């Protein structure tokens, strides 16, 4: 596969320095309503790994983790629609997991990523749903403090769907005016909303999470509509059926003080335990680490060994074996022979043989 960032039409890039920690390219991928922005680390021909952030975050969430991961990979981290520096969806459009899946496919097509791995944090349903709908494209899946699907009780489906619609309709009737903050107040606001973030992590996320509107003011860049209820909830039965379609190896890394703490109701715990057991029954890996929901950003060294070993085993090693097989095939598939032509000259011919 040609270099992900240097030969693709319509994709803009801006490369920087030479070391992995600093060698970052900014990319812009055109979509029907604007652009999806992102960042890329790693060698041009490295095994592609697509990194998807959590709800209301942006691709900066991987800034501290990616430099610690295998250098053989090419990491593409994007701001999902309505987040970070990416365009907001058009007026009247809903944000849903299915829409995010379509965006992931748009990114993969634009970057010519036919087979790749995915690292997804928190908002895991778009990550795992893509892996279920396009299983042939994903060879390894890492879920960081995420259970993948977050099913809704059958009795609550219509209620959740109605709430999401009502929120959107009410939003469309109100004046669209964002509050302006000083940078210091924006830091305080994000810390208050996400108390598990370290102050350093807050500054990292605000690099793409703020837009300056005047000399002293900033607004948060994310679309307010991402806060609304998902209008396409699915049941536990639907979740398990879709999960069964995943062909990739799966690693789930759960933080002890993370996502699991918000699922305290018996029905919620039943759902999450069922999903995890389903993965374990199929020989996928589930690991628990000390830390909170943003441990991958606050203290990436806590999870680095799990993720690195998993990627090496399922992506890097497999890619090397594949390259070796292709090399051997090409070596034996063409036999160099010399033949004399009708004009009396000797010509070198290459005959293909079946191996």
Short mmCIF file of C-alpha atoms in Angstrom, two decimals:
data_model
loop_
_atom_site.label_atom_id
_atom_site.label_comp_id
_atom_site.label_asym_id
_atom_site.label_seq_id
_atom_site.Cartn_x
_atom_site.Cartn_y
_atom_site.Cartn_z
CA UNK A 1 0.00 0.00 0.00
CA UNK A 2 1.29 3.39 -1.01
CA UNK A 3 2.07 5.92 1.69
CA UNK A 4 -1.12 6.82 3.49
CA UNK A 5 -0.41 10.51 3.57
CA UNK A 6 1.62 11.38 0.49
CA UNK A 7 -0.28 10.01 -2.50
CA UNK A 8 -3.98 10.32 -1.71
CA UNK A 9 -6.12 12.71 -3.72
CA UNK A 10 -8.17 15.14 -1.74
CA UNK A 11 -6.34 14.49 1.53
CA UNK A 12 -4.27 17.42 2.77
CA UNK A 13 -1.16 16.94 4.90
CA UNK A 14 1.32 19.04 6.82
CA UNK A 15 4.34 17.08 8.04
CA UNK A 16 6.61 18.18 10.87
CA UNK A 17 9.78 16.74 12.43
CA UNK A 18 11.57 13.39 12.40
CA UNK A 19 11.14 11.57 15.72
CA UNK A 20 8.06 9.44 16.42
CA UNK A 21 6.95 11.63 19.32
CA UNK A 22 7.18 14.74 17.16
CA UNK A 23 6.70 13.33 13.65
CA UNK A 24 3.08 14.21 13.26
CA UNK A 25 1.17 15.09 10.12
CA UNK A 26 -2.13 16.94 10.18
CA UNK A 27 -4.64 15.56 7.68
CA UNK A 28 -7.91 16.81 6.26
CA UNK A 29 -10.29 14.37 4.60
CA UNK A 30 -13.13 15.84 2.54
CA UNK A 31 -16.65 14.68 3.39
CA UNK A 32 -19.97 15.82 1.86
CA UNK A 33 -20.56 18.46 4.58
CA UNK A 34 -16.98 19.66 5.08
CA UNK A 35 -13.91 17.85 6.39
CA UNK A 36 -12.73 15.32 8.93
CA UNK A 37 -9.45 16.39 10.50
CA UNK A 38 -6.85 14.24 12.17
CA UNK A 39 -3.21 13.48 12.92
CA UNK A 40 -0.83 10.75 11.77
CA UNK A 41 2.26 9.22 13.37
CA UNK A 42 4.65 6.60 12.04
CA UNK A 43 6.30 5.38 8.82
CA UNK A 44 4.57 5.74 5.47
CA UNK A 45 4.39 1.99 4.89
CA UNK A 46 3.65 1.03 8.49
CA UNK A 47 0.72 -1.20 9.35
CA UNK A 48 -2.28 1.18 9.62
CA UNK A 49 -3.94 1.60 13.00
CA UNK A 50 -7.01 3.84 13.15
CA UNK A 51 -7.50 5.58 16.52
CA UNK A 52 -10.99 6.76 17.50
CA UNK A 53 -11.56 9.05 20.48
CA UNK A 54 -14.37 9.01 23.00
CA UNK A 55 -17.52 11.09 23.30
CA UNK A 56 -16.89 14.88 23.44
CA UNK A 57 -13.09 14.36 23.21
CA UNK A 58 -10.89 14.67 20.12
CA UNK A 59 -7.90 12.90 18.59
CA UNK A 60 -5.56 14.66 21.01
CA UNK A 61 -6.60 11.97 23.48
CA UNK A 62 -3.95 9.73 21.87
CA UNK A 63 -1.08 12.26 22.00
CA UNK A 64 0.68 10.64 24.95
CA UNK A 65 -0.06 6.99 24.14
CA UNK A 66 0.87 6.65 20.47
CA UNK A 67 4.58 7.61 20.87
CA UNK A 68 4.92 4.64 23.28
CA UNK A 69 3.40 2.06 20.90
CA UNK A 70 5.22 -0.08 18.27
CA UNK A 71 7.11 2.12 15.84
CA UNK A 72 6.35 -0.21 12.93
CA UNK A 73 2.73 0.97 12.76
CA UNK A 74 1.14 3.96 11.08
CA UNK A 75 -1.30 5.56 13.51
CA UNK A 76 -4.17 7.63 12.12
CA UNK A 77 -6.16 9.46 14.81
CA UNK A 78 -9.17 11.45 13.65
CA UNK A 79 -11.58 13.98 15.12
CA UNK A 80 -14.99 12.42 14.56
CA UNK A 81 -17.65 14.66 13.01
CA UNK A 82 -18.70 17.42 15.39
CA UNK A 83 -15.57 17.00 17.53
CA UNK A 84 -12.20 18.73 17.60
CA UNK A 85 -11.36 20.46 14.34
CA UNK A 86 -13.72 18.40 12.17
CA UNK A 87 -16.80 19.95 10.56
CA UNK A 88 -20.16 19.80 12.29
CA UNK A 89 -22.89 17.82 10.59
CA UNK A 90 -25.40 19.85 8.55
CA UNK A 91 -28.42 21.40 10.30
CA UNK A 92 -31.11 18.83 10.93
CA UNK A 93 -28.72 15.86 10.92
CA UNK A 94 -28.50 13.57 13.94
CA UNK A 95 -25.33 12.22 15.52
CA UNK A 96 -25.63 8.46 15.83
CA UNK A 97 -23.33 5.47 16.03
CA UNK A 98 -24.36 4.43 12.52
CA UNK A 99 -23.37 7.87 11.22
CA UNK A 100 -19.97 7.59 12.93
CA UNK A 101 -19.48 4.16 11.32
CA UNK A 102 -20.10 5.70 7.91
CA UNK A 103 -17.51 8.37 8.74
CA UNK A 104 -14.95 5.70 9.64
CA UNK A 105 -15.58 4.05 6.28
CA UNK A 106 -15.13 7.41 4.54
CA UNK A 107 -11.77 7.86 6.28
CA UNK A 108 -10.65 4.32 5.41
CA UNK A 109 -11.60 4.78 1.76
CA UNK A 110 -9.91 8.18 1.50
CA UNK A 111 -6.68 6.79 2.97
CA UNK A 112 -6.91 3.54 1.00
CA UNK A 113 -6.90 1.50 4.21
CA UNK A 114 -8.19 -1.88 3.09
CA UNK A 115 -7.07 -3.81 6.19
CA UNK A 116 -6.23 -2.14 9.47
CA UNK A 117 -6.45 -2.25 13.24
CA UNK A 118 -8.57 0.01 15.45
CA UNK A 119 -7.93 1.52 18.88
CA UNK A 120 -11.09 3.04 20.33
CA UNK A 121 -11.61 4.84 23.61
CA UNK A 122 -14.87 5.10 25.56
CA UNK A 123 -17.42 5.63 22.77
CA UNK A 124 -16.75 2.07 21.73
CA UNK A 125 -19.99 1.34 19.95
CA UNK A 126 -18.94 3.07 16.73
CA UNK A 127 -15.62 1.19 16.90
CA UNK A 128 -17.07 -2.25 17.49
CA UNK A 129 -20.03 -1.66 15.17
CA UNK A 130 -17.66 -0.89 12.29
CA UNK A 131 -15.75 -4.09 13.08
CA UNK A 132 -19.04 -6.02 12.93
CA UNK A 133 -20.32 -4.44 9.72
CA UNK A 134 -16.96 -4.57 7.91
CA UNK A 135 -15.24 -7.57 9.55
CA UNK A 136 -13.00 -8.18 6.54
CA UNK A 137 -11.35 -4.78 7.02
CA UNK A 138 -10.34 -5.06 10.70
CA UNK A 139 -7.62 -7.46 11.90
CA UNK A 140 -7.32 -6.30 15.52
CA UNK A 141 -9.50 -4.24 17.85
CA UNK A 142 -8.46 -2.49 21.07
CA UNK A 143 -11.17 -1.08 23.34
CA UNK A 144 -9.85 1.34 25.97
CA UNK A 145 -12.21 1.51 28.95
CA UNK A 146 -15.12 0.58 26.70
CA UNK A 147 -17.48 -2.37 26.51
CA UNK A 148 -18.16 -1.98 22.83
CA UNK A 149 -21.92 -2.03 22.57
CA UNK A 150 -23.94 -0.31 25.27
CA UNK A 151 -27.37 -1.91 24.85
CA UNK A 152 -30.66 -0.39 25.93
CA UNK A 153 -33.39 -2.35 27.66
CA UNK A 154 -36.12 -3.30 25.20
CA UNK A 155 -38.70 -1.51 27.33
CA UNK A 156 -36.67 1.71 27.14
CA UNK A 157 -35.92 1.76 23.39
CA UNK A 158 -38.89 3.91 22.37
CA UNK A 159 -38.31 6.28 25.29
CA UNK A 160 -34.65 6.81 24.36
CA UNK A 161 -35.50 7.28 20.69
CA UNK A 162 -38.18 9.85 21.49
CA UNK A 163 -35.87 11.73 23.87
CA UNK A 164 -33.18 12.02 21.20
CA UNK A 165 -35.68 13.37 18.69
CA UNK A 166 -37.21 15.82 21.15
CA UNK A 167 -33.78 17.15 22.11
CA UNK A 168 -32.93 17.83 18.48
CA UNK A 169 -36.28 19.48 17.71
CA UNK A 170 -36.03 21.71 20.78
CA UNK A 171 -32.45 22.63 19.89
CA UNK A 172 -33.54 23.74 16.43
CA UNK A 173 -36.01 26.18 17.98
CA UNK A 174 -33.43 27.91 20.17
CA UNK A 175 -30.83 30.51 19.33
CA UNK A 176 -27.48 28.92 18.44
CA UNK A 177 -25.10 30.97 20.54
CA UNK A 178 -22.07 29.46 22.23
CA UNK A 179 -20.65 30.80 25.46
CA UNK A 180 -17.31 32.58 25.17
CA UNK A 181 -14.60 31.71 27.73
CA UNK A 182 -11.15 32.95 28.57
CA UNK A 183 -8.63 30.15 28.21
CA UNK A 184 -8.34 29.84 31.99
CA UNK A 185 -12.12 29.56 32.38
CA UNK A 186 -12.24 26.96 29.61
CA UNK A 187 -9.67 24.90 31.53
CA UNK A 188 -11.80 25.15 34.67
CA UNK A 189 -14.92 24.19 32.72
CA UNK A 190 -13.37 21.07 31.19
CA UNK A 191 -11.86 20.00 34.52
CA UNK A 192 -15.21 20.40 36.25
CA UNK A 193 -16.96 18.31 33.60
CA UNK A 194 -14.18 15.68 33.53
CA UNK A 195 -12.63 15.47 37.01
CA UNK A 196 -10.59 12.39 36.05
CA UNK A 197 -8.50 14.43 33.61
CA UNK A 198 -5.10 15.66 34.73
CA UNK A 199 -4.38 19.33 34.08
CA UNK A 200 -1.86 18.36 31.41
CA UNK A 201 -4.50 16.22 29.70
CA UNK A 202 -6.94 19.14 29.75
CA UNK A 203 -4.44 21.35 27.93
CA UNK A 204 -3.86 18.60 25.35
CA UNK A 205 -7.57 18.21 24.62
CA UNK A 206 -8.10 21.97 24.45
CA UNK A 207 -5.53 22.26 21.64
CA UNK A 208 -8.25 20.96 19.32
CA UNK A 209 -11.21 21.56 21.58
CA UNK A 210 -11.26 25.36 21.46
CA UNK A 211 -11.71 27.91 18.71
CA UNK A 212 -10.64 31.50 19.29
CA UNK A 213 -13.39 33.99 18.44
CA UNK A 214 -11.67 37.20 19.46
CA UNK A 215 -8.48 38.31 21.18
CA UNK A 216 -9.63 37.28 24.64
CA UNK A 217 -12.28 34.66 24.02
CA UNK A 218 -12.70 31.02 23.02
CA UNK A 219 -15.64 28.74 22.35
CA UNK A 220 -15.62 24.96 22.59
CA UNK A 221 -15.32 23.53 19.09
CA UNK A 222 -17.57 20.49 19.47
CA UNK A 223 -21.10 20.52 18.17
CA UNK A 224 -23.63 20.78 21.01
CA UNK A 225 -25.76 18.17 19.24
CA UNK A 226 -23.28 15.40 20.14
CA UNK A 227 -24.74 15.61 23.66
CA UNK A 228 -28.16 14.37 22.59
CA UNK A 229 -29.41 10.83 23.10
CA UNK A 230 -28.51 8.32 20.42
CA UNK A 231 -31.58 7.94 18.20
CA UNK A 232 -30.65 4.41 17.12
CA UNK A 233 -30.32 2.42 20.37
CA UNK A 234 -30.05 -1.37 20.19
CA UNK A 235 -30.98 -4.17 22.56
CA UNK A 236 -28.68 -6.69 24.24
CA UNK A 237 -29.78 -9.37 21.77
CA UNK A 238 -28.91 -7.13 18.83
CA UNK A 239 -25.57 -6.28 20.44
CA UNK A 240 -24.59 -9.93 20.87
CA UNK A 241 -25.66 -10.79 17.33
CA UNK A 242 -23.55 -8.00 15.86
CA UNK A 243 -20.66 -8.82 18.17
CA UNK A 244 -20.67 -12.39 16.82
CA UNK A 245 -19.81 -11.04 13.36
CA UNK A 246 -16.47 -9.63 14.45
CA UNK A 247 -13.54 -11.56 12.98
CA UNK A 248 -10.75 -9.49 14.53
CA UNK A 249 -8.84 -10.33 17.69
CA UNK A 250 -10.10 -8.12 20.52
CA UNK A 251 -8.35 -6.59 23.54
CA UNK A 252 -10.45 -4.82 26.17
CA UNK A 253 -8.54 -2.69 28.69
CA UNK A 254 -10.76 -1.59 31.58
CA UNK A 255 -9.75 1.00 34.16
CA UNK A 256 -10.56 0.05 37.75
CA UNK A 257 -11.91 3.55 38.45
CA UNK A 258 -13.25 4.10 34.95
CA UNK A 259 -16.35 3.49 32.87
CA UNK A 260 -17.57 0.60 35.02
CA UNK A 261 -18.30 2.96 37.94
CA UNK A 262 -21.21 4.59 36.11
CA UNK A 263 -22.95 1.25 35.54
CA UNK A 264 -24.26 0.71 39.04
CA UNK A 265 -27.81 -0.39 38.31
CA UNK A 266 -28.39 -4.18 38.23
CA UNK A 267 -29.69 -4.13 34.64
CA UNK A 268 -26.66 -2.16 33.46
CA UNK A 269 -24.21 -4.47 35.21
CA UNK A 270 -25.98 -7.46 33.69
CA UNK A 271 -25.53 -5.99 30.22
CA UNK A 272 -21.84 -5.19 30.66
CA UNK A 273 -20.99 -8.52 32.30
CA UNK A 274 -22.79 -10.38 29.50
CA UNK A 275 -20.87 -8.50 26.82
CA UNK A 276 -17.51 -9.12 28.53
CA UNK A 277 -18.27 -12.79 29.11
CA UNK A 278 -19.19 -13.13 25.45
CA UNK A 279 -15.78 -11.80 24.45
CA UNK A 280 -13.91 -14.00 26.92
CA UNK A 281 -15.80 -17.09 25.75
CA UNK A 282 -14.34 -16.46 22.29
CA UNK A 283 -10.78 -16.25 23.60
CA UNK A 284 -10.56 -12.48 23.37
CA UNK A 285 -8.52 -10.64 26.01
CA UNK A 286 -9.92 -8.56 28.87
CA UNK A 287 -7.45 -6.75 31.15
CA UNK A 288 -8.01 -4.50 34.17
CA UNK A 289 -5.56 -1.76 35.04
CA UNK A 290 -5.32 0.80 37.85
CA UNK A 291 -6.52 4.21 36.82
CA UNK A 292 -9.52 6.18 35.65
CA UNK A 293 -11.45 6.64 32.43
CA UNK A 294 -8.65 8.65 30.80
CA UNK A 295 -5.76 6.52 32.03
CA UNK A 296 -4.55 6.14 28.42
CA UNK A 297 -4.03 9.92 28.30
CA UNK A 298 -3.15 10.70 31.93
CA UNK A 299 -0.77 7.76 32.48
CA UNK A 300 -0.29 5.92 29.17
CA UNK A 301 2.57 3.82 30.53
CA UNK A 302 0.00 1.87 32.59
CA UNK A 303 -1.54 0.34 29.47
CA UNK A 304 1.35 0.50 27.00
CA UNK A 305 2.57 -3.08 27.48
CA UNK A 306 -0.93 -4.55 26.98
CA UNK A 307 -1.60 -2.60 23.80
CA UNK A 308 1.91 -2.94 22.37
CA UNK A 309 2.09 -6.70 22.90
CA UNK A 310 -1.37 -7.12 21.38
CA UNK A 311 -0.51 -5.05 18.30
CA UNK A 312 2.78 -6.85 17.79
CA UNK A 313 1.12 -10.24 18.06
CA UNK A 314 -1.85 -9.48 15.84
CA UNK A 315 -0.64 -6.81 13.44
CA UNK A 316 3.10 -6.29 13.20
CA UNK A 317 4.07 -9.98 13.27
CA UNK A 318 1.27 -10.97 10.90
CA UNK A 319 2.25 -8.18 8.54
CA UNK A 320 5.86 -9.38 8.48
CA UNK A 321 4.77 -12.96 7.80
CA UNK A 322 2.52 -11.74 5.00
CA UNK A 323 5.38 -9.73 3.47
CA UNK A 324 7.65 -12.77 3.65
CA UNK A 325 5.04 -14.98 1.95
CA UNK A 326 4.58 -12.41 -0.81
CA UNK A 327 8.34 -12.15 -1.31
CA UNK A 328 8.70 -15.93 -1.57
CA UNK A 329 5.74 -16.10 -3.95
CA UNK A 330 7.19 -13.43 -6.21
CA UNK A 331 10.57 -15.13 -6.18
CA UNK A 332 9.17 -18.47 -7.31
CA UNK A 333 6.35 -17.15 -9.45
CA UNK A 334 8.65 -15.79 -12.12
CA UNK A 335 11.34 -17.97 -13.75
CA UNK A 336 13.94 -16.19 -15.82
CA UNK A 337 14.62 -18.08 -19.08
CA UNK A 338 16.35 -17.30 -22.34
CA UNK A 339 14.85 -18.18 -25.72
CA UNK A 340 15.93 -17.64 -29.27
CA UNK A 341 13.50 -15.64 -31.37
CA UNK A 342 12.61 -16.11 -35.01
CA UNK A 343 15.07 -13.38 -35.92
CA UNK A 344 17.94 -15.34 -34.41
CA UNK A 345 18.35 -13.07 -31.38
CA UNK A 346 18.23 -14.40 -27.83
CA UNK A 347 15.53 -12.89 -25.62
CA UNK A 348 15.14 -13.11 -21.83
CA UNK A 349 11.64 -14.24 -20.99
CA UNK A 350 9.76 -14.47 -17.68
CA UNK A 351 7.30 -17.34 -17.31
CA UNK A 352 4.80 -17.48 -14.51
CA UNK A 353 4.47 -20.76 -12.70
CA UNK A 354 2.00 -21.99 -10.10
CA UNK A 355 3.40 -22.40 -6.61
#
